[in-house]
Amino acid sequence: MSKLRKSSKQKLYAGCVGAGIVGMIFVGYLMVNIHQMSEIRKQAKVEAEQKWKLYEQEQRTAKTGWAVVRDISPGEQITSNDLKGIKVPGSQAPSNLLTNKSEVSRTTAKIELKKGAVLTSAMITADEPTPKDLRNRELKVVVLPSSLKPGDEVDIRIQFPTGQDYILLSKKKISRLEGPTVWVTMNEQEILSLSSAIVDAYLHKASIYALTYVDPQFQPKAIPTYPPNAQVLALMNSDPNLVRVAEQKLSKQLRNSLENAINSSNNVISTPVEKGLSEEVAAQHAGTTIEDAVSGIDDTGSEEQDHEEQTKILTQGGSSDPYAK
């Protein structure tokens, strides 16, 4: 019985020692954890103080700006109801930030403005948003760049066989594009100037073509240099159909030039396989070729008729110089 008690006491002592060791380890872990938490709190407190100081500094140097409260499209007018005053930190405020509400109200957006956008002077213009005489105009007589796409901005120019080259329409946005036909907006003065240029191009074999802007947002609008011909304007007044006839003729000439270019490229045969295919296509469309030949004869007669019409019009006008005073 004594031995049993002694064994029990030894086990009890061993359990107490084990529990003590475990307790010491647990207490040590708690102390280390408490120390780490204390360090984390101190670091967080320092960071919070630094952020607060930075915030106070930014608030002292902050500027009042104006943001739009809705999406605004290019060319749309900005009213006072579209604006909301905000604070912009001094370190983030652009140099051209608009701080006066009167500078922003009743202006026009140059670019698309998303809701919440902070306004700068580069984003708006004080010009009239939509002139009363602005109209959409379909153009079929302009030689277009191959890479042109809707939304591009172009100058439309006219070049005479003598080498004279003038800006006809300046910084026009292509609102719509379908093949060789484009749509742009023009005011009354530009419509009259274009009509004069179309007749000039028809009478004097000039070319009307377009050039795109490299960076339209920052490049200024070019100044038109084409002087409308007084004699052409007089002819237009005497014959209201003259512009329509000239536009049709120019459109036909552009189409003929395109077809000739396509035919020329199709005639370039670089390999025997291409040659065989070309001969096969030619055999299949022999009837079409004959019709084209007949059409070519008709076109020759049409060109002679056009020359007679031009000579008659020029004789009526009294001069062949497009810029004779």
CSV table of N, CA and C in Angstrom, one decimal, residues 18 26 43 62 105 117 148 173 185 259 303:
chain,number,residue,atom,x,y,z
A,18,GLY,N,4.9,19.1,-15.2
A,18,GLY,CA,4.5,19.3,-16.6
A,18,GLY,C,3.6,20.4,-16.8
A,26,PHE,N,3.1,29.0,-21.9
A,26,PHE,CA,1.9,29.7,-22.3
A,26,PHE,C,2.0,31.2,-21.9
A,43,GLN,N,3.1,51.5,-33.9
A,43,GLN,CA,3.3,51.8,-35.3
A,43,GLN,C,2.1,52.3,-36.0
A,62,ALA,N,-5.4,73.1,-50.1
A,62,ALA,CA,-6.4,72.6,-51.1
A,62,ALA,C,-7.1,73.8,-51.8
A,105,SER,N,-19.7,78.0,-65.9
A,105,SER,CA,-21.1,78.0,-66.3
A,105,SER,C,-21.3,78.6,-67.7
A,117,ALA,N,-16.0,64.2,-63.2
A,117,ALA,CA,-14.8,64.8,-63.7
A,117,ALA,C,-14.5,66.2,-63.2
A,148,LEU,N,-9.1,56.8,-92.8
A,148,LEU,CA,-10.2,57.6,-92.2
A,148,LEU,C,-11.2,56.8,-91.5
A,173,LYS,N,-15.4,67.4,-88.1
A,173,LYS,CA,-15.4,66.0,-87.5
A,173,LYS,C,-16.3,65.1,-88.4
A,185,THR,N,-20.7,68.6,-90.4
A,185,THR,CA,-21.6,69.7,-90.1
A,185,THR,C,-21.0,71.0,-90.6
A,259,GLU,N,-12.1,52.9,-110.0
A,259,GLU,CA,-12.2,51.7,-110.8
A,259,GLU,C,-10.9,51.5,-111.6
A,303,GLU,N,-17.4,62.4,-121.8
A,303,GLU,CA,-16.3,63.4,-121.5
A,303,GLU,C,-16.3,64.5,-122.4
